[in-house]
Amino acid sequence: IEESKAGFQLVGRATALQEVLSKAARASETDATVLIDGETGTGKEVIANAIHKLSSRHQGPFIKVNCGAIPDSLLAS
């Protein structure tokens, strides 16, 4: 178990995890909007929180949006 700069405990040394963490760190340095997708239970919210906590906007609100809960008809409009 390792403590990240964002204060989250992350388990694993897999190359894929290291790539995700590297991309998250790069994203936190920009003002870009970030879309995180993936299977249920893969830690998307943990990564989103880490990006927010590392960003220059960390003192502002963190708003979670479950895009899967938005009806297709609403997106189409």
Short mmCIF file of C-alpha atoms in Angstrom, two decimals:
data_model
loop_
_atom_site.label_atom_id
_atom_site.label_comp_id
_atom_site.label_asym_id
_atom_site.label_seq_id
_atom_site.Cartn_x
_atom_site.Cartn_y
_atom_site.Cartn_z
CA ILE A 1 0.00 0.00 0.00
CA GLU A 2 1.39 3.35 -1.01
CA GLU A 3 0.25 6.83 -0.06
CA SER A 4 -0.16 9.07 -3.10
CA LYS A 5 0.35 12.83 -3.20
CA ALA A 6 -3.43 13.17 -3.25
CA GLY A 7 -3.76 11.31 0.03
CA PHE A 8 -5.31 8.15 -1.36
CA GLN A 9 -4.01 4.71 -0.58
CA LEU A 10 -3.49 2.79 -3.79
CA VAL A 11 -2.72 -0.89 -3.98
CA GLY A 12 -0.86 -2.30 -6.96
CA ARG A 13 2.20 -1.90 -9.08
CA ALA A 14 0.70 -2.93 -12.40
CA THR A 15 1.89 -1.06 -15.45
CA ALA A 16 -1.71 -0.16 -16.33
CA LEU A 17 -2.25 1.44 -12.91
CA GLN A 18 0.97 3.42 -13.21
CA GLU A 19 -0.18 4.70 -16.63
CA VAL A 20 -3.54 5.78 -15.21
CA LEU A 21 -1.86 7.60 -12.32
CA SER A 22 0.55 9.31 -14.70
CA LYS A 23 -2.31 10.49 -16.91
CA ALA A 24 -4.27 11.65 -13.86
CA ALA A 25 -1.30 13.70 -12.67
CA ARG A 26 -0.94 15.31 -16.11
CA ALA A 27 -4.67 16.06 -16.27
CA SER A 28 -4.55 17.73 -12.85
CA GLU A 29 -2.07 20.27 -14.19
CA THR A 30 -4.49 21.57 -16.84
CA ASP A 31 -7.87 23.29 -16.93
CA ALA A 32 -9.19 20.65 -19.31
CA THR A 33 -12.46 18.82 -18.72
CA VAL A 34 -11.79 15.14 -18.03
CA LEU A 35 -14.10 12.24 -18.85
CA ILE A 36 -13.29 9.03 -16.98
CA ASP A 37 -15.00 5.90 -18.22
CA GLY A 38 -14.66 2.25 -17.40
CA GLU A 39 -16.30 -0.76 -15.85
CA THR A 40 -18.21 -0.55 -12.58
CA GLY A 41 -15.92 -0.88 -9.57
CA THR A 42 -12.68 0.10 -11.30
CA GLY A 43 -12.01 3.19 -9.18
CA LYS A 44 -13.12 5.96 -11.52
CA GLU A 45 -14.31 8.10 -8.63
CA VAL A 46 -11.04 7.58 -6.73
CA ILE A 47 -9.09 8.81 -9.75
CA ALA A 48 -11.48 11.74 -10.24
CA ASN A 49 -11.03 12.77 -6.61
CA ALA A 50 -7.26 12.53 -6.97
CA ILE A 51 -7.27 14.72 -10.08
CA HIS A 52 -9.41 17.30 -8.30
CA LYS A 53 -7.30 17.27 -5.13
CA LEU A 54 -4.10 17.76 -7.14
CA SER A 55 -5.54 20.50 -9.36
CA SER A 56 -5.42 24.25 -8.90
CA ARG A 57 -9.19 24.08 -8.31
CA HIS A 58 -8.87 21.83 -5.24
CA GLN A 59 -10.44 24.41 -2.94
CA GLY A 60 -13.58 24.57 -5.09
CA PRO A 61 -16.46 22.11 -5.17
CA PHE A 62 -16.11 18.62 -6.61
CA ILE A 63 -19.28 17.68 -8.48
CA LYS A 64 -19.84 14.05 -9.46
CA VAL A 65 -22.02 13.27 -12.48
CA ASN A 66 -23.22 9.74 -13.19
CA CYS A 67 -23.60 9.97 -16.97
CA GLY A 68 -25.25 6.55 -17.05
CA ALA A 69 -28.19 7.99 -15.11
CA ILE A 70 -28.89 10.67 -17.73
CA PRO A 71 -31.69 9.58 -20.09
CA ASP A 72 -30.76 9.34 -23.79
CA SER A 73 -33.64 11.67 -24.68
CA LEU A 74 -32.19 14.39 -22.46
CA LEU A 75 -28.77 14.08 -24.08
CA ALA A 76 -30.33 14.21 -27.54
CA SER A 77 -32.07 17.48 -26.73
#
